[in-house]
CSV table of C-alpha atoms in Angstrom, one decimal:
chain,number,residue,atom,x,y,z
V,1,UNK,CA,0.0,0.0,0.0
V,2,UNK,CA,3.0,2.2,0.5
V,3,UNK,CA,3.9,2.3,-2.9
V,4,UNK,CA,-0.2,3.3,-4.0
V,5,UNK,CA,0.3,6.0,-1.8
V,6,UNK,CA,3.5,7.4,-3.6
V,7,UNK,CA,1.8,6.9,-6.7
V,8,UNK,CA,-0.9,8.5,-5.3
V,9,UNK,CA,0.8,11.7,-4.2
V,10,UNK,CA,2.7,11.8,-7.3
V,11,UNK,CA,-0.6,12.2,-9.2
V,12,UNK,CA,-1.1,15.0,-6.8
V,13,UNK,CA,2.2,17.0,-6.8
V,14,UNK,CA,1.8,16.7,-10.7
V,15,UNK,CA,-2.2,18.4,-10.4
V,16,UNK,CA,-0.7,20.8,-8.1
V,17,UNK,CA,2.1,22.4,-10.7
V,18,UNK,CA,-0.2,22.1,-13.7
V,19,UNK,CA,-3.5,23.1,-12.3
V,20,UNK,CA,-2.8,25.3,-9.4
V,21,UNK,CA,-2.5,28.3,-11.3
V,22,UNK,CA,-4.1,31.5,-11.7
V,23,UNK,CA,-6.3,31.2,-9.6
V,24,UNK,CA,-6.4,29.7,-5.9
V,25,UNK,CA,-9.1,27.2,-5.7
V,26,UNK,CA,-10.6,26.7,-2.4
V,27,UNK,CA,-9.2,23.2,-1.7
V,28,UNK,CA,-6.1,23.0,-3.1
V,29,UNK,CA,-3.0,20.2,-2.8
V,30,UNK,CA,0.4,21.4,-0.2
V,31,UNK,CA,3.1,20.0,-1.8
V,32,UNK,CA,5.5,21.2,0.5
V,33,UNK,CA,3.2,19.4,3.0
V,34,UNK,CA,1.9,16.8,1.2
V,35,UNK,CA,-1.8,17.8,2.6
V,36,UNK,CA,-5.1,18.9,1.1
V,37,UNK,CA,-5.7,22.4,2.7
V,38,UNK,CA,-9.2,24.8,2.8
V,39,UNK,CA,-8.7,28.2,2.1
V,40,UNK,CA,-10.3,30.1,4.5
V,41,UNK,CA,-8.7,33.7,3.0
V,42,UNK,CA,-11.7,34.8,0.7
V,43,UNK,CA,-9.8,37.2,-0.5
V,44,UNK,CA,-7.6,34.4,-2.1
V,45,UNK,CA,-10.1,32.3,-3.2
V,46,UNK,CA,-12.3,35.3,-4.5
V,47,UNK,CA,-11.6,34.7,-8.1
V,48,UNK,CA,-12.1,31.2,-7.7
V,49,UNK,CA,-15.5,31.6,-7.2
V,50,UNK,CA,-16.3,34.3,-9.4
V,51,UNK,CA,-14.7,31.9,-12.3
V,52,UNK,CA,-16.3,28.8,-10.7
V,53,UNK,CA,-19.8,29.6,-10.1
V,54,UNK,CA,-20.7,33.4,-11.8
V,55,UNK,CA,-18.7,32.9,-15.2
V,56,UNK,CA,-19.4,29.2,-15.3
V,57,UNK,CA,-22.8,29.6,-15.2
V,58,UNK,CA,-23.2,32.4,-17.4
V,59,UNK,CA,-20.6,29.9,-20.2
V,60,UNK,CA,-23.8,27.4,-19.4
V,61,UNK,CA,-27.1,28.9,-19.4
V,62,UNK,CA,-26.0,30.5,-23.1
V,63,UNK,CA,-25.4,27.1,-24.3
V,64,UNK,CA,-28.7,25.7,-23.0
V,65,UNK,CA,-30.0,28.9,-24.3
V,66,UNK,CA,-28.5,28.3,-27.4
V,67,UNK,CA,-29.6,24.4,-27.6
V,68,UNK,CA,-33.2,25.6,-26.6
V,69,UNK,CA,-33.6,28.1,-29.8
V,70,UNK,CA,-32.1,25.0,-31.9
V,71,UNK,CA,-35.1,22.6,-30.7
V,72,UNK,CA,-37.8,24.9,-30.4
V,73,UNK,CA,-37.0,27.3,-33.5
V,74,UNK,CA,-37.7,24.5,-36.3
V,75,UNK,CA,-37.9,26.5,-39.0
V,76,UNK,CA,-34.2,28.2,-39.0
V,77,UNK,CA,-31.7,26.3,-41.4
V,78,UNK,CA,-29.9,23.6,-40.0
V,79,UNK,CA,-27.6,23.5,-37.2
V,80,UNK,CA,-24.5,21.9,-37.7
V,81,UNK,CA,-23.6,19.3,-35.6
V,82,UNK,CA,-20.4,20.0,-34.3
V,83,UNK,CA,-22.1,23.3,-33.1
V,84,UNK,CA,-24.9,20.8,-31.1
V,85,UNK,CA,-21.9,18.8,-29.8
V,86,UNK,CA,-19.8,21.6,-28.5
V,87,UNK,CA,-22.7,22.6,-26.8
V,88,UNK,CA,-23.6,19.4,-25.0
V,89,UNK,CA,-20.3,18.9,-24.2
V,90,UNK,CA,-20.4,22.8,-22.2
V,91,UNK,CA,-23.5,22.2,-20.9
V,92,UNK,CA,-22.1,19.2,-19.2
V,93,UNK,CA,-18.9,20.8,-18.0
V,94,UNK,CA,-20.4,23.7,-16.4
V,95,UNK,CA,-23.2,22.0,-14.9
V,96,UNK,CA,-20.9,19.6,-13.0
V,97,UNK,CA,-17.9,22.5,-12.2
V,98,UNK,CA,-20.8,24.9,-10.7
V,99,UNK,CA,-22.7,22.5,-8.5
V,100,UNK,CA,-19.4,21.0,-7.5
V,101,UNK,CA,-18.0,24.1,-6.6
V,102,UNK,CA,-20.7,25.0,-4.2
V,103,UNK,CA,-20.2,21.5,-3.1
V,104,UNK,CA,-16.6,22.6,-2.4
V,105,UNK,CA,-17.9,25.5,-0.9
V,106,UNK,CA,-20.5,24.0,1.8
V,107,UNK,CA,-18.4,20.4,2.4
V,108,UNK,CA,-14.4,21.3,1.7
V,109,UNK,CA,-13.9,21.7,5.3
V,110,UNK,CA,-15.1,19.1,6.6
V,111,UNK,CA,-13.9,16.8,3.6
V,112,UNK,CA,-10.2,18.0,4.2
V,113,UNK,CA,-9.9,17.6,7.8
V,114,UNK,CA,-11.6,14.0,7.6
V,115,UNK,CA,-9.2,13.2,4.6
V,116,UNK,CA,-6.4,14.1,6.4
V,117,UNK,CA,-7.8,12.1,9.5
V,118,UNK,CA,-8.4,8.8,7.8
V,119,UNK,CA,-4.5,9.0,6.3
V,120,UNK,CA,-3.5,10.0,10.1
V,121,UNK,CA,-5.2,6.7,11.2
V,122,UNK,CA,-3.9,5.0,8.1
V,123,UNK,CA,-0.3,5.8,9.4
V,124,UNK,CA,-0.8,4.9,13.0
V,125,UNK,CA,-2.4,1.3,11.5
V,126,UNK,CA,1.3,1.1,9.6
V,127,UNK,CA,3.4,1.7,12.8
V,128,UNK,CA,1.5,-0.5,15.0
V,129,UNK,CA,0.6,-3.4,12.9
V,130,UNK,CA,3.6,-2.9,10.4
V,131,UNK,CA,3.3,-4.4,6.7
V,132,UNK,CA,1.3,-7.3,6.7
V,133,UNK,CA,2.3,-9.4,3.4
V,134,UNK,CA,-1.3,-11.5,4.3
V,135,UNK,CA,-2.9,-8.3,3.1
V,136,UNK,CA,-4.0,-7.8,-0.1
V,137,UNK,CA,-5.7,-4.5,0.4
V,138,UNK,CA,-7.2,-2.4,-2.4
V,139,UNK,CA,-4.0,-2.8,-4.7
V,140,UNK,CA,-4.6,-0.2,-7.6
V,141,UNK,CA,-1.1,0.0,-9.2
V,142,UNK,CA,-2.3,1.8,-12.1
V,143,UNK,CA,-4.9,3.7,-11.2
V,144,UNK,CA,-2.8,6.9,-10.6
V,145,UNK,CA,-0.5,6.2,-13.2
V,146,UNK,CA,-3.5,6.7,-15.7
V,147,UNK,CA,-5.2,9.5,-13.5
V,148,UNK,CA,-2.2,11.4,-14.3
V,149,UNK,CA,-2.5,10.8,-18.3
V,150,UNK,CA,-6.4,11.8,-17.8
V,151,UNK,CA,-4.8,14.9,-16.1
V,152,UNK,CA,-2.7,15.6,-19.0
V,153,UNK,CA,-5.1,15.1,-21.4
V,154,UNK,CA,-7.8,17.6,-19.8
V,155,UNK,CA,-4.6,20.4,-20.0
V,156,UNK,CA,-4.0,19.5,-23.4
V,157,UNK,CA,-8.3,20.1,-23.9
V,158,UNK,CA,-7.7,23.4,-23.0
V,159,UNK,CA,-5.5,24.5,-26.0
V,160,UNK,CA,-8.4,22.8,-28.5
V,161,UNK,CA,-11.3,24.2,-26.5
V,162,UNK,CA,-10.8,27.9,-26.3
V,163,UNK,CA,-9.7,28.2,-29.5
V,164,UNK,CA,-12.4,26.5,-31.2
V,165,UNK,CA,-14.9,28.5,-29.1
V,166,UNK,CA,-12.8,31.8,-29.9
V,167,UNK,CA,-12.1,32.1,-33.4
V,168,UNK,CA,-14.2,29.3,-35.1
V,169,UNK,CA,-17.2,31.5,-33.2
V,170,UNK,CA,-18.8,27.8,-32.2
V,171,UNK,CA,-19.7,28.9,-28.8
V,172,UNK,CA,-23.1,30.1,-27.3
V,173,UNK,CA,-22.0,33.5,-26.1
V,174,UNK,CA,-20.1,34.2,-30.0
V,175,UNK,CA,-23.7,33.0,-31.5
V,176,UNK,CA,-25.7,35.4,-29.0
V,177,UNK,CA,-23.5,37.9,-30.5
V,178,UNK,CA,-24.1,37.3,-34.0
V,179,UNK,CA,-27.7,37.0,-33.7
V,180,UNK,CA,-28.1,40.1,-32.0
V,181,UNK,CA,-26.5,42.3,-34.4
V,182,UNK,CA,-24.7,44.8,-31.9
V,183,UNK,CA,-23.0,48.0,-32.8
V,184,UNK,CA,-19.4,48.4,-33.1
V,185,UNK,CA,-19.5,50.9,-29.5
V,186,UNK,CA,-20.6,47.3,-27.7
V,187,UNK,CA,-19.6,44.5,-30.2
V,188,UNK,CA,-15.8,44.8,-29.2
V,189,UNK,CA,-16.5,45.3,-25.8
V,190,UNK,CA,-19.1,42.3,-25.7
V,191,UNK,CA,-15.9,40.3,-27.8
V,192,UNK,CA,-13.5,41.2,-24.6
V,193,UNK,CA,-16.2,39.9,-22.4
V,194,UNK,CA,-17.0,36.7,-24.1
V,195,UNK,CA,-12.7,36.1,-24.4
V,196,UNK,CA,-12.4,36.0,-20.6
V,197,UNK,CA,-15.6,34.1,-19.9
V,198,UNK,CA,-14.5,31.4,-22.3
V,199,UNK,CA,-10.8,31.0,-21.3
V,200,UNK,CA,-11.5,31.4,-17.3
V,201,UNK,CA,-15.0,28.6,-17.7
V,202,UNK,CA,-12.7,26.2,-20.0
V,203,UNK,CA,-9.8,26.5,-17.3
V,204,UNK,CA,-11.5,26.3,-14.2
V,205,UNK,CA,-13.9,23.6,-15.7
V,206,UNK,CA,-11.2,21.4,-16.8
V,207,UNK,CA,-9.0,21.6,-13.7
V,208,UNK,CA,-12.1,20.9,-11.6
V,209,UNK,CA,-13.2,17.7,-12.8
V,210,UNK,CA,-8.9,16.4,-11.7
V,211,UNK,CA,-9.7,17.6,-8.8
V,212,UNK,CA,-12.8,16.0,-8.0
V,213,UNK,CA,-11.8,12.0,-9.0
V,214,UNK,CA,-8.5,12.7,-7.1
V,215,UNK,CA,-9.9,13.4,-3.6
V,216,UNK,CA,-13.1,10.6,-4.2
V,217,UNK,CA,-10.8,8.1,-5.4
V,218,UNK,CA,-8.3,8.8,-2.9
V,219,UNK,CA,-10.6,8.6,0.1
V,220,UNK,CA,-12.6,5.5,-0.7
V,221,UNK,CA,-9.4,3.3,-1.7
V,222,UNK,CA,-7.8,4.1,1.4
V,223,UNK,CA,-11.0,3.0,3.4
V,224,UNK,CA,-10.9,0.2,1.6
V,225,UNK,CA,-7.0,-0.6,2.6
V,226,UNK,CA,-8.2,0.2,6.5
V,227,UNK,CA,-10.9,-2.1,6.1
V,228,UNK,CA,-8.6,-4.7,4.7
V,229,UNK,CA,-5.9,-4.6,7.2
V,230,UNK,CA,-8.7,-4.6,10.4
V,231,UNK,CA,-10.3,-7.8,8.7
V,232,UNK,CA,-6.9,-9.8,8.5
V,233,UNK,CA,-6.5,-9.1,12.5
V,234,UNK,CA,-9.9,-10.1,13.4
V,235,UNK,CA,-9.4,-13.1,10.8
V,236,UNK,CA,-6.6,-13.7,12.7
V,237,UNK,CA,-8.1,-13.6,16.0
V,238,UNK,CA,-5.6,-11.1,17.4
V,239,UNK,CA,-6.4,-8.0,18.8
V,240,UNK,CA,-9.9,-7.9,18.1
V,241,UNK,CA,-10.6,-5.6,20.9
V,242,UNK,CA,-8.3,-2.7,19.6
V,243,UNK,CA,-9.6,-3.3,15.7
V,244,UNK,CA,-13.5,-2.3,17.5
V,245,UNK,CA,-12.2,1.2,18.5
V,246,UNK,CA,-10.4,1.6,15.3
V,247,UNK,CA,-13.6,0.7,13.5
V,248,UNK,CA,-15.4,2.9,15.8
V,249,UNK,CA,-13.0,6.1,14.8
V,250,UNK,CA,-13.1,5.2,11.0
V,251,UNK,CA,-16.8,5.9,11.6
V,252,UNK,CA,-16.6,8.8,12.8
V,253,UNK,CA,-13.7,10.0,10.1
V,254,UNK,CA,-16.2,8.8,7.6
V,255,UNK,CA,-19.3,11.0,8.6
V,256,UNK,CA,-16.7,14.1,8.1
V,257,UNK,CA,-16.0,12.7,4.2
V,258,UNK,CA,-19.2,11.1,3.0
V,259,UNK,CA,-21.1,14.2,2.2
V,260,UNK,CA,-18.8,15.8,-0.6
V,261,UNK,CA,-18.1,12.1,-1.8
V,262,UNK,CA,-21.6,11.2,-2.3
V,263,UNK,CA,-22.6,14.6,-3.6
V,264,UNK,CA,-20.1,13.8,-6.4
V,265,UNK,CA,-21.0,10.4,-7.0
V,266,UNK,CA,-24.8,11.7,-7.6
V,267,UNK,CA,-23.5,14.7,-10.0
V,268,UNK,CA,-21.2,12.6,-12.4
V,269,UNK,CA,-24.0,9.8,-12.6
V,270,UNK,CA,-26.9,12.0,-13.7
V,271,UNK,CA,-24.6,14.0,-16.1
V,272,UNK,CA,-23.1,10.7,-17.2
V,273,UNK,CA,-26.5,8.8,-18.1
V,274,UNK,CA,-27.5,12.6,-19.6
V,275,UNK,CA,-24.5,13.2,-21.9
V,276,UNK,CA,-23.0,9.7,-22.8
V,277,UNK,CA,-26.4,8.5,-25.3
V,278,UNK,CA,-26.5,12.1,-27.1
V,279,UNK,CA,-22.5,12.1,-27.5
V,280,UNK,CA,-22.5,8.9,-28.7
V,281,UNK,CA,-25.4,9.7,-31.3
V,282,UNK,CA,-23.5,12.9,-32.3
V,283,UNK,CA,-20.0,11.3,-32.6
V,284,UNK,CA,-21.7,8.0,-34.9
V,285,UNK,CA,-23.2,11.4,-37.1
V,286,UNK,CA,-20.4,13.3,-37.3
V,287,UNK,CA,-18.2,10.2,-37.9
V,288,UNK,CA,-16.9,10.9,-41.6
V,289,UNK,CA,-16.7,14.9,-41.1
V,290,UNK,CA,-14.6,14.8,-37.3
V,291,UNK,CA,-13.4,12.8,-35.0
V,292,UNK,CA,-15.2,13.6,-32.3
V,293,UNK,CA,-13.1,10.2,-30.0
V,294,UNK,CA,-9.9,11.6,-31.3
V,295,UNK,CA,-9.8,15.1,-30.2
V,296,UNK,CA,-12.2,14.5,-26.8
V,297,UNK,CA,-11.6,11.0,-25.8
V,298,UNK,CA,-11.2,12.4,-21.9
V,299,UNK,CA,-14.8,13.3,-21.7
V,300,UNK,CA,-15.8,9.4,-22.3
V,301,UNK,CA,-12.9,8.0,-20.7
V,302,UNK,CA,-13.1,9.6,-17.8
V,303,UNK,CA,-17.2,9.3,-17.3
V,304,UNK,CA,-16.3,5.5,-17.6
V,305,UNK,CA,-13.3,5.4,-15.1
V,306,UNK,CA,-15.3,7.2,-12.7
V,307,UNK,CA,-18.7,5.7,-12.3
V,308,UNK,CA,-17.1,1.7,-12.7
V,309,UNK,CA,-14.1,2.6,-10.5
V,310,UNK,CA,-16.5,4.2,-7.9
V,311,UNK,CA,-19.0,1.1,-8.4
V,312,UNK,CA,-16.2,-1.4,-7.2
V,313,UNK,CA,-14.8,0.5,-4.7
V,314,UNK,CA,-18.2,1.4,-2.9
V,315,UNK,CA,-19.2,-2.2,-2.9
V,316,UNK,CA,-15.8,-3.3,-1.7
V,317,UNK,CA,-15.7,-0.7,1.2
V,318,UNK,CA,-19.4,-2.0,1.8
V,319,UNK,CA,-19.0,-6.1,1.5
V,320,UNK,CA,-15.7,-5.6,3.9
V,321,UNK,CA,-17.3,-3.4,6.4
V,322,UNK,CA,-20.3,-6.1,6.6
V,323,UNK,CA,-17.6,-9.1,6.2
V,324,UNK,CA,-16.1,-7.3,9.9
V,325,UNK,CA,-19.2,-6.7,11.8
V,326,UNK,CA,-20.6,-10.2,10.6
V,327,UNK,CA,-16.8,-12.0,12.2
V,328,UNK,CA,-17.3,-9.6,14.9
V,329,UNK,CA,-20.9,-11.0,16.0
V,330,UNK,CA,-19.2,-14.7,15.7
V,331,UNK,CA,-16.8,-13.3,18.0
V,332,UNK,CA,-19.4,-12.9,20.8
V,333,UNK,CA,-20.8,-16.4,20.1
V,334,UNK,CA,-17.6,-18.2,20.4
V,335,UNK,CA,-17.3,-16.5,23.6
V,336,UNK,CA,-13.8,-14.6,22.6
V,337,UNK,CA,-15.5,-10.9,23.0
V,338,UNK,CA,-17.4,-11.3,26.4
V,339,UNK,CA,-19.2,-8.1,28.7
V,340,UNK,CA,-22.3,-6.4,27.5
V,341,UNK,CA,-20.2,-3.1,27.1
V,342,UNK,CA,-18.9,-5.2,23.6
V,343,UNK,CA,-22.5,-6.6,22.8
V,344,UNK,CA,-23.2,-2.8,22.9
V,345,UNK,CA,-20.4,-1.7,20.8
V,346,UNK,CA,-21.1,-4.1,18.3
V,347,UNK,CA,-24.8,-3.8,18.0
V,348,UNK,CA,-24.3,0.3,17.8
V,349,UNK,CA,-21.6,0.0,14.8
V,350,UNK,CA,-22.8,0.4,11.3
V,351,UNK,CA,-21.8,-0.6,7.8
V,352,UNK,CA,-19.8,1.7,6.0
V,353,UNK,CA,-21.8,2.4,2.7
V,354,UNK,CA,-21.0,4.9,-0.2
V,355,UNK,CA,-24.7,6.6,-0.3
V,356,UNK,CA,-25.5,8.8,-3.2
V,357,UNK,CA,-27.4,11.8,-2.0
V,358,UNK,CA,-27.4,15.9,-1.5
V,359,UNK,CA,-27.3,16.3,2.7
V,360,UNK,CA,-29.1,14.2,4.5
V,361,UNK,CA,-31.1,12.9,1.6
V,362,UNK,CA,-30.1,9.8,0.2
V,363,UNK,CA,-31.2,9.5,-3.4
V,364,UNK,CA,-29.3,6.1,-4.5
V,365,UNK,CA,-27.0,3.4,-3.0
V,366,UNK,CA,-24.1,2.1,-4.6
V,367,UNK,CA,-24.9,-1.6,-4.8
V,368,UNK,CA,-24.5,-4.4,-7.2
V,369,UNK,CA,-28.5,-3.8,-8.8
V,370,UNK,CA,-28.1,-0.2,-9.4
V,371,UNK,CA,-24.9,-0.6,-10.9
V,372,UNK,CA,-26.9,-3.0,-13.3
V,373,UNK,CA,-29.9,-0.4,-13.8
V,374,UNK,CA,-27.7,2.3,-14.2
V,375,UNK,CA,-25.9,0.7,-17.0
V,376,UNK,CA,-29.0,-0.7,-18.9
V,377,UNK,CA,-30.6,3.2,-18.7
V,378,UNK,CA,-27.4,4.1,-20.2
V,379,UNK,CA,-27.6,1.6,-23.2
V,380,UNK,CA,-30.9,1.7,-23.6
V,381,UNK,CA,-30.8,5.6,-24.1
V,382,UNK,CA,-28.0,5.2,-26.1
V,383,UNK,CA,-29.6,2.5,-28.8
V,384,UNK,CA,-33.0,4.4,-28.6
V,385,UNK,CA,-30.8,7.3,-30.3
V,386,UNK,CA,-28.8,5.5,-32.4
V,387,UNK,CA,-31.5,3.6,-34.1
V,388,UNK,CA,-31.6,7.3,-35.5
V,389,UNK,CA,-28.9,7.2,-37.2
């Protein structure tokens, strides 16, 4: 596990020189450090969220504008697709970088101190127990390795992004423009406007997304690795006593992380099962006029990587959080866990179980039959459109 964790902050130093420019986010990576850190300066983080939330939205809502007068105004001449496609594809970004920044906003706090908690604990477990070579643990030797190529590729997006929205005029805010038939006193003006809204949305919405799959993926593999190294002492019958307190404090670490984590894992799904079927219908269209895979193949990839990584992490934090309270309650029978204070203890623990919800609301739960549903939605979205074709 060592060795995930270099790779792991590796991935992070690298998102930390490419991304952690311009403007200071409000979670950003130490790499002096080697910590997560919540800005509390607002003046700081000021631009952040004028980029994040104001400019974003504003890069959005005129591409759902735009998409709305495509639908509704059927007798114009034709759109071209890669104008529909560009717009889906910013609809999707800024719809995921706004709500996550709020989510940034109202849970970072809490999500950094509980991160940096859980790798505490995670240390103290190394010291005292020392490497076991019985445990497997969650053993993702590539997962950061590609995580930093997705990285790459999302900076390299940038360069093809603003440019095509700038000077091939394929973005929503350029077509307002046209249509509206300004006079040269506002057009240039309105031009200077649009330039900075385009570059600061395509920047912050591009580092964002990074950002988010870094701390998620982070946090749930090295529950996971906890979880793994507590069930090879209790299958071991040794110090089963000191694994229940252990258990007892990862609960409480988790409650600090779950919120932002889940709040994530709800965003990327519903924009997922939105935006795969329509980009898959536009890329099959546009297929001998532009390689839609070729020039944007981070915007599949990483919905992919995401929501199946996520799936099989969640239901291996879950199965091995129920695998330890189920050899706990054996414990009792077999009489090697006597007194009603550990009866109590026991009965009061919970299972650790990535929720998907917004607060306190839980909307779905990451188990084996939603991953199913969730996948057959996708496809059968996606063949309803493609019979289209």
């Amino acid at each position: 596990m060592d060795s995930d964790l270099r790779r792991m902050r590796k991935a992070f130093d690298t998102y930390a020189k490419l991304m952690q420019i311009i403007a200071n986010p409000v979670i950003q990576w130490d790499i002096s450090t080697q910590k997560w850190i919540y800005q509390t300066n607002l003046k700081l983080t000021l631009l952040w969220y004028y980029n994040s939330i104001v400019m974003v939205g504003l890069w959005g809502l005129s591409a759902f504008a735009v998409l709305l007068n495509i639908l509704l105004n059927k007798e114009a001449d034709p759109v071209p697709l890669h104008v529909v496609l560009l717009q889906l594809l910013t609809v999707a970004l800024a719809t995921m970088t706004a709500t996550t920044s709020l989510a940034l906003a109202a849970y970072g706090r809490s999500f950094v101190n509980g991160w940096e908690a859980l790798f505490c604990l995670k240390k103290e477990l190394g010291q005292t127990k020392g490497d076991n070579p019985t445990s497997q643990g969650i053993r993702f030797y590539n997962l950061w390795q590609i995580m930093t190529l997705v990285l790459y590729q999302f900076y390299v997006n940038f360069f093809i992004l603003v440019p095509c929205n700038l000077f091939l005029n394929l973005d929503a805010i350029g077509y307002i423009i046209h249509i509206s038939h300004l006079p040269p006193l506002l057009y240039w003006p309105s031009q200077i406007v649009r330039s900075y809204i385009i570059t600061a949305s395509a920047f912050e919405c591009l580092r964002q997304y990074p950002l988010i799959f870094f701390l998620c993926l982070s946090f749930m593999t090295t529950l996971g690795a906890i979880l793994e190294e507590l069930a090879v002492c209790v299958k071991k019958r040794k110090e089963v006593k000191s694994s229940l307190i252990v258990y007892a404090t990862l609960r409480l670490i988790y409650g600090e992380l779950k919120f932002f984590a889940e709040f994530c894992v709800v965003a990327a799904m519903t924009i997922g099962l939105f935006l795969a079927p329509f980009m898959a219908y536009i890329s099959i269209k546009m297929r001998s006029h532009f390689p839609v895979h070729e020039f944007f193949p981070g915007i599949f990839f990483v919905t992919v990587i995401f929501i199946h990584v996520s799936f099989n992490i969640a239901l291996y934090v879950q199965e091995r959080s129920e695998n330890l309270l189920r050899t706990w309650t054996n414990c009792i029978v077999n009489g090697q866990l006597e007194g009603k204070i550990f009866r109590k203890s026991i009965k009061s623990l919970r299972i650790l179980q990535i929720r998907g919800g917004v607060g306190n609301f839980t909307l779905i739960k990451l188990e084996r039959s939603i991953r199913i549903k969730y996948y057959e939605e996708l496809t059968t979205h996606t063949v309803n459109l493609l019979l289209g074709v």
